[in-house]
């Protein structure tokens, strides 16, 4: 897997490079400032980009802006965003528009190597990987009269775990139910959110996005 990294903190940046290379991935390029990011992504067209939200020169939203600009030119570019804090506005913008292959993790999650690498692979394959704190923050601002209100408590639990990027087996283990029950709950979610079977595997991503943007 070819990866581009954009991170201004030299220790974290070099740590990511070493981590990814030791896991067998290719680091195609690295950026330390916002203006470097978009040209680097367009040049290398990586399998996935790992981007910090706030980068020089302004330390505001340079990384995110570069990610959004890159996705307009490379619509299928998977992006995993790293942030020190839950920045709800940025997360919502990144997840808007039916995006696939997106992740938003807090930086302390990188220290959990297996979790981070698993999240990176999910994003690269077109799925989602969202920090539980990000999910909680987004849901706290969910609008009223949402189609999601028709979901049962159990269906919402299943969908929240889907948003965090867990597969059916992990969801079943977390909720102490069978995988067959998980499959049934997910089917009910698809039906209530009016996601037709013709969308195949994309329905799972669209359900998550509906959940977070609802």
mmCIF file with all atom_site columns, C-alpha atoms in Angstrom:
data_model
loop_
_atom_site.group_PDB
_atom_site.id
_atom_site.type_symbol
_atom_site.label_atom_id
_atom_site.label_alt_id
_atom_site.label_comp_id
_atom_site.label_asym_id
_atom_site.label_entity_id
_atom_site.label_seq_id
_atom_site.pdbx_PDB_ins_code
_atom_site.Cartn_x
_atom_site.Cartn_y
_atom_site.Cartn_z
_atom_site.occupancy
_atom_site.B_iso_or_equiv
_atom_site.pdbx_formal_charge
_atom_site.auth_seq_id
_atom_site.auth_comp_id
_atom_site.auth_asym_id
_atom_site.auth_atom_id
_atom_site.pdbx_PDB_model_num
ATOM 1   C CA . UNK A 1 1   ? 0.000   0.000   0.000  1.00 0.00 ? 1   UNK A CA 1
ATOM 2   C CA . UNK A 1 2   ? 1.392   3.406   -1.016 1.00 0.00 ? 2   UNK A CA 1
ATOM 3   C CA . UNK A 1 3   ? 0.895   6.159   1.549  1.00 0.00 ? 3   UNK A CA 1
ATOM 4   C CA . UNK A 1 4   ? 1.468   9.929   1.610  1.00 0.00 ? 4   UNK A CA 1
ATOM 5   C CA . UNK A 1 5   ? 1.911   11.480  5.063  1.00 0.00 ? 5   UNK A CA 1
ATOM 6   C CA . UNK A 1 6   ? 1.290   15.141  5.917  1.00 0.00 ? 6   UNK A CA 1
ATOM 7   C CA . UNK A 1 7   ? 2.294   16.017  9.477  1.00 0.00 ? 7   UNK A CA 1
ATOM 8   C CA . UNK A 1 8   ? 4.297   18.982  10.791 1.00 0.00 ? 8   UNK A CA 1
ATOM 9   C CA . UNK A 1 9   ? 5.417   17.352  14.044 1.00 0.00 ? 9   UNK A CA 1
ATOM 10  C CA . UNK A 1 10  ? 8.730   15.793  13.053 1.00 0.00 ? 10  UNK A CA 1
ATOM 11  C CA . UNK A 1 11  ? 8.668   13.098  15.746 1.00 0.00 ? 11  UNK A CA 1
ATOM 12  C CA . UNK A 1 12  ? 5.168   11.934  14.849 1.00 0.00 ? 12  UNK A CA 1
ATOM 13  C CA . UNK A 1 13  ? 5.904   12.181  11.138 1.00 0.00 ? 13  UNK A CA 1
ATOM 14  C CA . UNK A 1 14  ? 9.058   10.090  11.332 1.00 0.00 ? 14  UNK A CA 1
ATOM 15  C CA . UNK A 1 15  ? 7.312   7.686   13.688 1.00 0.00 ? 15  UNK A CA 1
ATOM 16  C CA . UNK A 1 16  ? 4.550   7.176   11.129 1.00 0.00 ? 16  UNK A CA 1
ATOM 17  C CA . UNK A 1 17  ? 7.105   6.604   8.382  1.00 0.00 ? 17  UNK A CA 1
ATOM 18  C CA . UNK A 1 18  ? 8.896   3.934   10.424 1.00 0.00 ? 18  UNK A CA 1
ATOM 19  C CA . UNK A 1 19  ? 5.644   2.321   11.516 1.00 0.00 ? 19  UNK A CA 1
ATOM 20  C CA . UNK A 1 20  ? 4.240   2.070   8.007  1.00 0.00 ? 20  UNK A CA 1
ATOM 21  C CA . UNK A 1 21  ? 7.476   0.796   6.487  1.00 0.00 ? 21  UNK A CA 1
ATOM 22  C CA . UNK A 1 22  ? 7.860   -1.816  9.198  1.00 0.00 ? 22  UNK A CA 1
ATOM 23  C CA . UNK A 1 23  ? 4.324   -2.969  8.407  1.00 0.00 ? 23  UNK A CA 1
ATOM 24  C CA . UNK A 1 24  ? 5.298   -3.478  4.775  1.00 0.00 ? 24  UNK A CA 1
ATOM 25  C CA . UNK A 1 25  ? 3.786   -0.308  3.292  1.00 0.00 ? 25  UNK A CA 1
ATOM 26  C CA . UNK A 1 26  ? 5.486   2.164   0.963  1.00 0.00 ? 26  UNK A CA 1
ATOM 27  C CA . UNK A 1 27  ? 5.704   5.810   2.050  1.00 0.00 ? 27  UNK A CA 1
ATOM 28  C CA . UNK A 1 28  ? 5.488   7.576   -1.306 1.00 0.00 ? 28  UNK A CA 1
ATOM 29  C CA . UNK A 1 29  ? 6.002   11.072  0.091  1.00 0.00 ? 29  UNK A CA 1
ATOM 30  C CA . UNK A 1 30  ? 5.879   13.274  3.180  1.00 0.00 ? 30  UNK A CA 1
ATOM 31  C CA . UNK A 1 31  ? 4.792   16.881  3.694  1.00 0.00 ? 31  UNK A CA 1
ATOM 32  C CA . UNK A 1 32  ? 5.418   19.171  6.647  1.00 0.00 ? 32  UNK A CA 1
ATOM 33  C CA . UNK A 1 33  ? 3.399   22.240  5.562  1.00 0.00 ? 33  UNK A CA 1
ATOM 34  C CA . UNK A 1 34  ? -0.069  22.778  4.139  1.00 0.00 ? 34  UNK A CA 1
ATOM 35  C CA . UNK A 1 35  ? 0.970   24.101  0.698  1.00 0.00 ? 35  UNK A CA 1
ATOM 36  C CA . UNK A 1 36  ? 3.039   20.965  0.064  1.00 0.00 ? 36  UNK A CA 1
ATOM 37  C CA . UNK A 1 37  ? 0.148   18.559  0.511  1.00 0.00 ? 37  UNK A CA 1
ATOM 38  C CA . UNK A 1 38  ? -1.983  18.910  -2.613 1.00 0.00 ? 38  UNK A CA 1
ATOM 39  C CA . UNK A 1 39  ? 0.910   18.850  -5.135 1.00 0.00 ? 39  UNK A CA 1
ATOM 40  C CA . UNK A 1 40  ? 2.325   15.801  -3.349 1.00 0.00 ? 40  UNK A CA 1
ATOM 41  C CA . UNK A 1 41  ? -0.979  13.946  -3.511 1.00 0.00 ? 41  UNK A CA 1
ATOM 42  C CA . UNK A 1 42  ? -1.533  14.797  -7.164 1.00 0.00 ? 42  UNK A CA 1
ATOM 43  C CA . UNK A 1 43  ? 2.005   13.706  -8.017 1.00 0.00 ? 43  UNK A CA 1
ATOM 44  C CA . UNK A 1 44  ? 2.000   10.365  -6.215 1.00 0.00 ? 44  UNK A CA 1
ATOM 45  C CA . UNK A 1 45  ? -1.717  9.470   -6.234 1.00 0.00 ? 45  UNK A CA 1
ATOM 46  C CA . UNK A 1 46  ? -1.314  7.205   -3.206 1.00 0.00 ? 46  UNK A CA 1
ATOM 47  C CA . UNK A 1 47  ? -3.570  4.390   -2.070 1.00 0.00 ? 47  UNK A CA 1
ATOM 48  C CA . UNK A 1 48  ? -4.305  6.420   1.065  1.00 0.00 ? 48  UNK A CA 1
ATOM 49  C CA . UNK A 1 49  ? -3.299  9.778   2.557  1.00 0.00 ? 49  UNK A CA 1
ATOM 50  C CA . UNK A 1 50  ? -2.638  10.341  6.266  1.00 0.00 ? 50  UNK A CA 1
ATOM 51  C CA . UNK A 1 51  ? -3.120  14.039  7.013  1.00 0.00 ? 51  UNK A CA 1
ATOM 52  C CA . UNK A 1 52  ? -2.939  16.299  10.039 1.00 0.00 ? 52  UNK A CA 1
ATOM 53  C CA . UNK A 1 53  ? -5.774  18.840  10.227 1.00 0.00 ? 53  UNK A CA 1
ATOM 54  C CA . UNK A 1 54  ? -3.732  21.826  11.398 1.00 0.00 ? 54  UNK A CA 1
ATOM 55  C CA . UNK A 1 55  ? -0.437  22.502  9.629  1.00 0.00 ? 55  UNK A CA 1
ATOM 56  C CA . UNK A 1 56  ? 1.883   25.434  8.917  1.00 0.00 ? 56  UNK A CA 1
ATOM 57  C CA . UNK A 1 57  ? 1.783   28.209  7.981  1.00 0.00 ? 57  UNK A CA 1
ATOM 58  C CA . UNK A 1 58  ? -1.524  29.063  9.658  1.00 0.00 ? 58  UNK A CA 1
ATOM 59  C CA . UNK A 1 59  ? -2.093  26.042  11.929 1.00 0.00 ? 59  UNK A CA 1
ATOM 60  C CA . UNK A 1 60  ? -5.802  26.257  11.208 1.00 0.00 ? 60  UNK A CA 1
ATOM 61  C CA . UNK A 1 61  ? -7.252  23.829  8.657  1.00 0.00 ? 61  UNK A CA 1
ATOM 62  C CA . UNK A 1 62  ? -4.539  23.528  6.010  1.00 0.00 ? 62  UNK A CA 1
ATOM 63  C CA . UNK A 1 63  ? -4.405  19.740  6.076  1.00 0.00 ? 63  UNK A CA 1
ATOM 64  C CA . UNK A 1 64  ? -8.151  19.354  5.806  1.00 0.00 ? 64  UNK A CA 1
ATOM 65  C CA . UNK A 1 65  ? -8.403  21.907  2.997  1.00 0.00 ? 65  UNK A CA 1
ATOM 66  C CA . UNK A 1 66  ? -5.741  20.003  1.090  1.00 0.00 ? 66  UNK A CA 1
ATOM 67  C CA . UNK A 1 67  ? -7.634  16.750  1.659  1.00 0.00 ? 67  UNK A CA 1
ATOM 68  C CA . UNK A 1 68  ? -10.881 18.222  0.347  1.00 0.00 ? 68  UNK A CA 1
ATOM 69  C CA . UNK A 1 69  ? -9.117  19.768  -2.647 1.00 0.00 ? 69  UNK A CA 1
ATOM 70  C CA . UNK A 1 70  ? -7.401  16.466  -3.430 1.00 0.00 ? 70  UNK A CA 1
ATOM 71  C CA . UNK A 1 71  ? -10.671 14.571  -3.248 1.00 0.00 ? 71  UNK A CA 1
ATOM 72  C CA . UNK A 1 72  ? -12.209 16.985  -5.755 1.00 0.00 ? 72  UNK A CA 1
ATOM 73  C CA . UNK A 1 73  ? -9.411  16.101  -8.196 1.00 0.00 ? 73  UNK A CA 1
ATOM 74  C CA . UNK A 1 74  ? -9.064  12.479  -7.097 1.00 0.00 ? 74  UNK A CA 1
ATOM 75  C CA . UNK A 1 75  ? -12.598 11.518  -5.968 1.00 0.00 ? 75  UNK A CA 1
ATOM 76  C CA . UNK A 1 76  ? -11.600 8.012   -4.900 1.00 0.00 ? 76  UNK A CA 1
ATOM 77  C CA . UNK A 1 77  ? -8.625  9.104   -2.784 1.00 0.00 ? 77  UNK A CA 1
ATOM 78  C CA . UNK A 1 78  ? -8.952  7.538   0.687  1.00 0.00 ? 78  UNK A CA 1
ATOM 79  C CA . UNK A 1 79  ? -8.073  10.000  3.456  1.00 0.00 ? 79  UNK A CA 1
ATOM 80  C CA . UNK A 1 80  ? -7.295  9.308   7.105  1.00 0.00 ? 80  UNK A CA 1
ATOM 81  C CA . UNK A 1 81  ? -7.235  12.537  9.103  1.00 0.00 ? 81  UNK A CA 1
ATOM 82  C CA . UNK A 1 82  ? -5.355  12.855  12.383 1.00 0.00 ? 82  UNK A CA 1
ATOM 83  C CA . UNK A 1 83  ? -6.185  15.533  14.924 1.00 0.00 ? 83  UNK A CA 1
ATOM 84  C CA . UNK A 1 84  ? -5.183  16.444  18.443 1.00 0.00 ? 84  UNK A CA 1
ATOM 85  C CA . UNK A 1 85  ? -8.800  17.197  19.346 1.00 0.00 ? 85  UNK A CA 1
ATOM 86  C CA . UNK A 1 86  ? -12.298 16.460  18.093 1.00 0.00 ? 86  UNK A CA 1
ATOM 87  C CA . UNK A 1 87  ? -12.954 19.280  15.628 1.00 0.00 ? 87  UNK A CA 1
ATOM 88  C CA . UNK A 1 88  ? -16.599 18.765  14.785 1.00 0.00 ? 88  UNK A CA 1
ATOM 89  C CA . UNK A 1 89  ? -16.826 21.231  11.888 1.00 0.00 ? 89  UNK A CA 1
ATOM 90  C CA . UNK A 1 90  ? -13.886 19.655  10.075 1.00 0.00 ? 90  UNK A CA 1
ATOM 91  C CA . UNK A 1 91  ? -15.113 16.134  10.651 1.00 0.00 ? 91  UNK A CA 1
ATOM 92  C CA . UNK A 1 92  ? -18.566 16.969  9.319  1.00 0.00 ? 92  UNK A CA 1
ATOM 93  C CA . UNK A 1 93  ? -17.147 18.596  6.186  1.00 0.00 ? 93  UNK A CA 1
ATOM 94  C CA . UNK A 1 94  ? -14.880 15.655  5.451  1.00 0.00 ? 94  UNK A CA 1
ATOM 95  C CA . UNK A 1 95  ? -17.710 13.181  5.930  1.00 0.00 ? 95  UNK A CA 1
ATOM 96  C CA . UNK A 1 96  ? -20.222 15.158  3.865  1.00 0.00 ? 96  UNK A CA 1
ATOM 97  C CA . UNK A 1 97  ? -21.321 14.457  0.336  1.00 0.00 ? 97  UNK A CA 1
ATOM 98  C CA . UNK A 1 98  ? -21.493 10.679  0.571  1.00 0.00 ? 98  UNK A CA 1
ATOM 99  C CA . UNK A 1 99  ? -17.744 10.311  0.944  1.00 0.00 ? 99  UNK A CA 1
ATOM 100 C CA . UNK A 1 100 ? -16.158 6.877   0.953  1.00 0.00 ? 100 UNK A CA 1
ATOM 101 C CA . UNK A 1 101 ? -12.744 5.914   2.250  1.00 0.00 ? 101 UNK A CA 1
ATOM 102 C CA . UNK A 1 102 ? -12.588 8.391   5.112  1.00 0.00 ? 102 UNK A CA 1
ATOM 103 C CA . UNK A 1 103 ? -11.212 8.225   8.617  1.00 0.00 ? 103 UNK A CA 1
ATOM 104 C CA . UNK A 1 104 ? -10.851 10.652  11.501 1.00 0.00 ? 104 UNK A CA 1
ATOM 105 C CA . UNK A 1 105 ? -8.708  9.570   14.431 1.00 0.00 ? 105 UNK A CA 1
ATOM 106 C CA . UNK A 1 106 ? -7.336  11.378  17.440 1.00 0.00 ? 106 UNK A CA 1
ATOM 107 C CA . UNK A 1 107 ? -3.547  11.362  17.470 1.00 0.00 ? 107 UNK A CA 1
ATOM 108 C CA . UNK A 1 108 ? -3.248  9.323   20.647 1.00 0.00 ? 108 UNK A CA 1
ATOM 109 C CA . UNK A 1 109 ? -4.850  6.463   18.685 1.00 0.00 ? 109 UNK A CA 1
ATOM 110 C CA . UNK A 1 110 ? -1.660  6.196   16.606 1.00 0.00 ? 110 UNK A CA 1
ATOM 111 C CA . UNK A 1 111 ? 0.093   4.783   19.675 1.00 0.00 ? 111 UNK A CA 1
ATOM 112 C CA . UNK A 1 112 ? -2.224  1.795   19.502 1.00 0.00 ? 112 UNK A CA 1
ATOM 113 C CA . UNK A 1 113 ? -0.351  0.349   16.553 1.00 0.00 ? 113 UNK A CA 1
ATOM 114 C CA . UNK A 1 114 ? -2.656  -2.528  15.625 1.00 0.00 ? 114 UNK A CA 1
ATOM 115 C CA . UNK A 1 115 ? -5.749  -0.305  15.813 1.00 0.00 ? 115 UNK A CA 1
ATOM 116 C CA . UNK A 1 116 ? -4.118  2.374   13.703 1.00 0.00 ? 116 UNK A CA 1
ATOM 117 C CA . UNK A 1 117 ? -2.934  -0.013  10.989 1.00 0.00 ? 117 UNK A CA 1
ATOM 118 C CA . UNK A 1 118 ? -6.333  -1.701  10.913 1.00 0.00 ? 118 UNK A CA 1
ATOM 119 C CA . UNK A 1 119 ? -8.037  1.695   10.552 1.00 0.00 ? 119 UNK A CA 1
ATOM 120 C CA . UNK A 1 120 ? -5.663  2.671   7.753  1.00 0.00 ? 120 UNK A CA 1
ATOM 121 C CA . UNK A 1 121 ? -6.417  -0.499  5.817  1.00 0.00 ? 121 UNK A CA 1
ATOM 122 C CA . UNK A 1 122 ? -10.178 -0.040  6.241  1.00 0.00 ? 122 UNK A CA 1
ATOM 123 C CA . UNK A 1 123 ? -9.986  3.498   4.902  1.00 0.00 ? 123 UNK A CA 1
ATOM 124 C CA . UNK A 1 124 ? -7.763  2.436   1.991  1.00 0.00 ? 124 UNK A CA 1
ATOM 125 C CA . UNK A 1 125 ? -10.349 -0.193  1.032  1.00 0.00 ? 125 UNK A CA 1
ATOM 126 C CA . UNK A 1 126 ? -13.150 2.409   0.943  1.00 0.00 ? 126 UNK A CA 1
ATOM 127 C CA . UNK A 1 127 ? -14.546 2.026   4.455  1.00 0.00 ? 127 UNK A CA 1
ATOM 128 C CA . UNK A 1 128 ? -14.673 4.313   7.460  1.00 0.00 ? 128 UNK A CA 1
ATOM 129 C CA . UNK A 1 129 ? -12.587 4.517   10.600 1.00 0.00 ? 129 UNK A CA 1
ATOM 130 C CA . UNK A 1 130 ? -13.824 7.034   13.118 1.00 0.00 ? 130 UNK A CA 1
ATOM 131 C CA . UNK A 1 131 ? -12.557 7.603   16.623 1.00 0.00 ? 131 UNK A CA 1
ATOM 132 C CA . UNK A 1 132 ? -15.274 6.831   19.198 1.00 0.00 ? 132 UNK A CA 1
ATOM 133 C CA . UNK A 1 133 ? -14.873 10.360  20.590 1.00 0.00 ? 133 UNK A CA 1
ATOM 134 C CA . UNK A 1 134 ? -15.490 11.804  17.121 1.00 0.00 ? 134 UNK A CA 1
ATOM 135 C CA . UNK A 1 135 ? -18.635 9.715   16.752 1.00 0.00 ? 135 UNK A CA 1
ATOM 136 C CA . UNK A 1 136 ? -19.897 10.849  20.161 1.00 0.00 ? 136 UNK A CA 1
ATOM 137 C CA . UNK A 1 137 ? -19.257 14.514  19.342 1.00 0.00 ? 137 UNK A CA 1
ATOM 138 C CA . UNK A 1 138 ? -21.006 14.358  15.991 1.00 0.00 ? 138 UNK A CA 1
ATOM 139 C CA . UNK A 1 139 ? -24.002 12.544  17.398 1.00 0.00 ? 139 UNK A CA 1
ATOM 140 C CA . UNK A 1 140 ? -24.412 15.124  20.164 1.00 0.00 ? 140 UNK A CA 1
ATOM 141 C CA . UNK A 1 141 ? -25.176 17.689  17.440 1.00 0.00 ? 141 UNK A CA 1
ATOM 142 C CA . UNK A 1 142 ? -27.534 15.550  15.403 1.00 0.00 ? 142 UNK A CA 1
ATOM 143 C CA . UNK A 1 143 ? -30.568 17.439  14.137 1.00 0.00 ? 143 UNK A CA 1
ATOM 144 C CA . UNK A 1 144 ? -34.086 16.761  15.324 1.00 0.00 ? 144 UNK A CA 1
ATOM 145 C CA . UNK A 1 145 ? -36.678 14.822  13.279 1.00 0.00 ? 145 UNK A CA 1
ATOM 146 C CA . UNK A 1 146 ? -34.016 12.664  11.677 1.00 0.00 ? 146 UNK A CA 1
ATOM 147 C CA . UNK A 1 147 ? -34.848 9.436   9.790  1.00 0.00 ? 147 UNK A CA 1
ATOM 148 C CA . UNK A 1 148 ? -32.546 7.824   12.328 1.00 0.00 ? 148 UNK A CA 1
ATOM 149 C CA . UNK A 1 149 ? -35.200 8.339   14.970 1.00 0.00 ? 149 UNK A CA 1
ATOM 150 C CA . UNK A 1 150 ? -36.969 5.261   13.588 1.00 0.00 ? 150 UNK A CA 1
ATOM 151 C CA . UNK A 1 151 ? -34.068 3.018   14.620 1.00 0.00 ? 151 UNK A CA 1
ATOM 152 C CA . UNK A 1 152 ? -34.337 0.948   17.768 1.00 0.00 ? 152 UNK A CA 1
ATOM 153 C CA . UNK A 1 153 ? -31.805 1.344   20.566 1.00 0.00 ? 153 UNK A CA 1
ATOM 154 C CA . UNK A 1 154 ? -30.055 -1.861  19.499 1.00 0.00 ? 154 UNK A CA 1
ATOM 155 C CA . UNK A 1 155 ? -29.949 -0.786  15.845 1.00 0.00 ? 155 UNK A CA 1
ATOM 156 C CA . UNK A 1 156 ? -28.333 2.505   16.889 1.00 0.00 ? 156 UNK A CA 1
ATOM 157 C CA . UNK A 1 157 ? -25.747 0.602   18.932 1.00 0.00 ? 157 UNK A CA 1
ATOM 158 C CA . UNK A 1 158 ? -24.916 -1.558  15.934 1.00 0.00 ? 158 UNK A CA 1
ATOM 159 C CA . UNK A 1 159 ? -24.696 1.477   13.648 1.00 0.00 ? 159 UNK A CA 1
ATOM 160 C CA . UNK A 1 160 ? -22.448 3.351   16.073 1.00 0.00 ? 160 UNK A CA 1
ATOM 161 C CA . UNK A 1 161 ? -20.026 0.421   16.111 1.00 0.00 ? 161 UNK A CA 1
ATOM 162 C CA . UNK A 1 162 ? -20.193 0.322   12.323 1.00 0.00 ? 162 UNK A CA 1
ATOM 163 C CA . UNK A 1 163 ? -19.263 4.028   12.308 1.00 0.00 ? 163 UNK A CA 1
ATOM 164 C CA . UNK A 1 164 ? -16.190 3.228   14.376 1.00 0.00 ? 164 UNK A CA 1
ATOM 165 C CA . UNK A 1 165 ? -15.234 0.769   11.642 1.00 0.00 ? 165 UNK A CA 1
ATOM 166 C CA . UNK A 1 166 ? -15.916 -2.571  13.310 1.00 0.00 ? 166 UNK A CA 1
ATOM 167 C CA . UNK A 1 167 ? -16.882 -5.653  11.320 1.00 0.00 ? 167 UNK A CA 1
ATOM 168 C CA . UNK A 1 168 ? -19.856 -7.861  12.137 1.00 0.00 ? 168 UNK A CA 1
ATOM 169 C CA . UNK A 1 169 ? -17.851 -10.314 14.239 1.00 0.00 ? 169 UNK A CA 1
ATOM 170 C CA . UNK A 1 170 ? -16.453 -7.532  16.433 1.00 0.00 ? 170 UNK A CA 1
ATOM 171 C CA . UNK A 1 171 ? -19.869 -5.913  16.784 1.00 0.00 ? 171 UNK A CA 1
ATOM 172 C CA . UNK A 1 172 ? -21.357 -9.238  17.858 1.00 0.00 ? 172 UNK A CA 1
ATOM 173 C CA . UNK A 1 173 ? -18.645 -9.699  20.458 1.00 0.00 ? 173 UNK A CA 1
ATOM 174 C CA . UNK A 1 174 ? -19.023 -6.144  21.786 1.00 0.00 ? 174 UNK A CA 1
ATOM 175 C CA . UNK A 1 175 ? -22.801 -6.431  22.169 1.00 0.00 ? 175 UNK A CA 1
ATOM 176 C CA . UNK A 1 176 ? -22.746 -10.086 23.251 1.00 0.00 ? 176 UNK A CA 1
ATOM 177 C CA . UNK A 1 177 ? -25.088 -11.170 20.476 1.00 0.00 ? 177 UNK A CA 1
ATOM 178 C CA . UNK A 1 178 ? -24.716 -13.530 17.518 1.00 0.00 ? 178 UNK A CA 1
ATOM 179 C CA . UNK A 1 179 ? -23.382 -12.477 14.131 1.00 0.00 ? 179 UNK A CA 1
ATOM 180 C CA . UNK A 1 180 ? -26.730 -13.539 12.696 1.00 0.00 ? 180 UNK A CA 1
ATOM 181 C CA . UNK A 1 181 ? -28.432 -10.980 14.946 1.00 0.00 ? 181 UNK A CA 1
ATOM 182 C CA . UNK A 1 182 ? -25.964 -8.302  13.854 1.00 0.00 ? 182 UNK A CA 1
ATOM 183 C CA . UNK A 1 183 ? -26.700 -9.096  10.214 1.00 0.00 ? 183 UNK A CA 1
ATOM 184 C CA . UNK A 1 184 ? -30.435 -8.802  10.910 1.00 0.00 ? 184 UNK A CA 1
ATOM 185 C CA . UNK A 1 185 ? -30.041 -5.444  12.690 1.00 0.00 ? 185 UNK A CA 1
ATOM 186 C CA . UNK A 1 186 ? -27.929 -4.073  9.837  1.00 0.00 ? 186 UNK A CA 1
ATOM 187 C CA . UNK A 1 187 ? -30.582 -5.199  7.348  1.00 0.00 ? 187 UNK A CA 1
ATOM 188 C CA . UNK A 1 188 ? -33.207 -3.327  9.366  1.00 0.00 ? 188 UNK A CA 1
ATOM 189 C CA . UNK A 1 189 ? -31.001 -0.226  9.367  1.00 0.00 ? 189 UNK A CA 1
ATOM 190 C CA . UNK A 1 190 ? -30.646 -0.358  5.576  1.00 0.00 ? 190 UNK A CA 1
ATOM 191 C CA . UNK A 1 191 ? -34.401 -0.705  5.183  1.00 0.00 ? 191 UNK A CA 1
ATOM 192 C CA . UNK A 1 192 ? -35.257 2.169   7.543  1.00 0.00 ? 192 UNK A CA 1
ATOM 193 C CA . UNK A 1 193 ? -32.688 4.457   5.923  1.00 0.00 ? 193 UNK A CA 1
ATOM 194 C CA . UNK A 1 194 ? -34.012 3.480   2.480  1.00 0.00 ? 194 UNK A CA 1
ATOM 195 C CA . UNK A 1 195 ? -30.687 2.170   1.193  1.00 0.00 ? 195 UNK A CA 1
ATOM 196 C CA . UNK A 1 196 ? -31.512 -0.270  -1.634 1.00 0.00 ? 196 UNK A CA 1
ATOM 197 C CA . UNK A 1 197 ? -29.733 -3.621  -2.094 1.00 0.00 ? 197 UNK A CA 1
ATOM 198 C CA . UNK A 1 198 ? -28.424 -2.499  -5.502 1.00 0.00 ? 198 UNK A CA 1
ATOM 199 C CA . UNK A 1 199 ? -25.822 -0.373  -3.727 1.00 0.00 ? 199 UNK A CA 1
ATOM 200 C CA . UNK A 1 200 ? -24.050 -3.470  -2.431 1.00 0.00 ? 200 UNK A CA 1
ATOM 201 C CA . UNK A 1 201 ? -21.207 -2.876  0.004  1.00 0.00 ? 201 UNK A CA 1
ATOM 202 C CA . UNK A 1 202 ? -21.572 0.885   -0.340 1.00 0.00 ? 202 UNK A CA 1
ATOM 203 C CA . UNK A 1 203 ? -24.727 0.713   1.740  1.00 0.00 ? 203 UNK A CA 1
ATOM 204 C CA . UNK A 1 204 ? -22.681 0.168   4.876  1.00 0.00 ? 204 UNK A CA 1
ATOM 205 C CA . UNK A 1 205 ? -20.700 3.347   4.285  1.00 0.00 ? 205 UNK A CA 1
ATOM 206 C CA . UNK A 1 206 ? -23.800 5.318   3.339  1.00 0.00 ? 206 UNK A CA 1
ATOM 207 C CA . UNK A 1 207 ? -25.574 4.141   6.492  1.00 0.00 ? 207 UNK A CA 1
ATOM 208 C CA . UNK A 1 208 ? -22.648 5.356   8.593  1.00 0.00 ? 208 UNK A CA 1
ATOM 209 C CA . UNK A 1 209 ? -22.628 8.733   6.849  1.00 0.00 ? 209 UNK A CA 1
ATOM 210 C CA . UNK A 1 210 ? -26.378 9.087   7.291  1.00 0.00 ? 210 UNK A CA 1
ATOM 211 C CA . UNK A 1 211 ? -25.917 8.291   10.964 1.00 0.00 ? 211 UNK A CA 1
ATOM 212 C CA . UNK A 1 212 ? -23.231 10.930  11.455 1.00 0.00 ? 212 UNK A CA 1
ATOM 213 C CA . UNK A 1 213 ? -24.816 13.622  9.284  1.00 0.00 ? 213 UNK A CA 1
ATOM 214 C CA . UNK A 1 214 ? -28.396 12.951  10.348 1.00 0.00 ? 214 UNK A CA 1
#
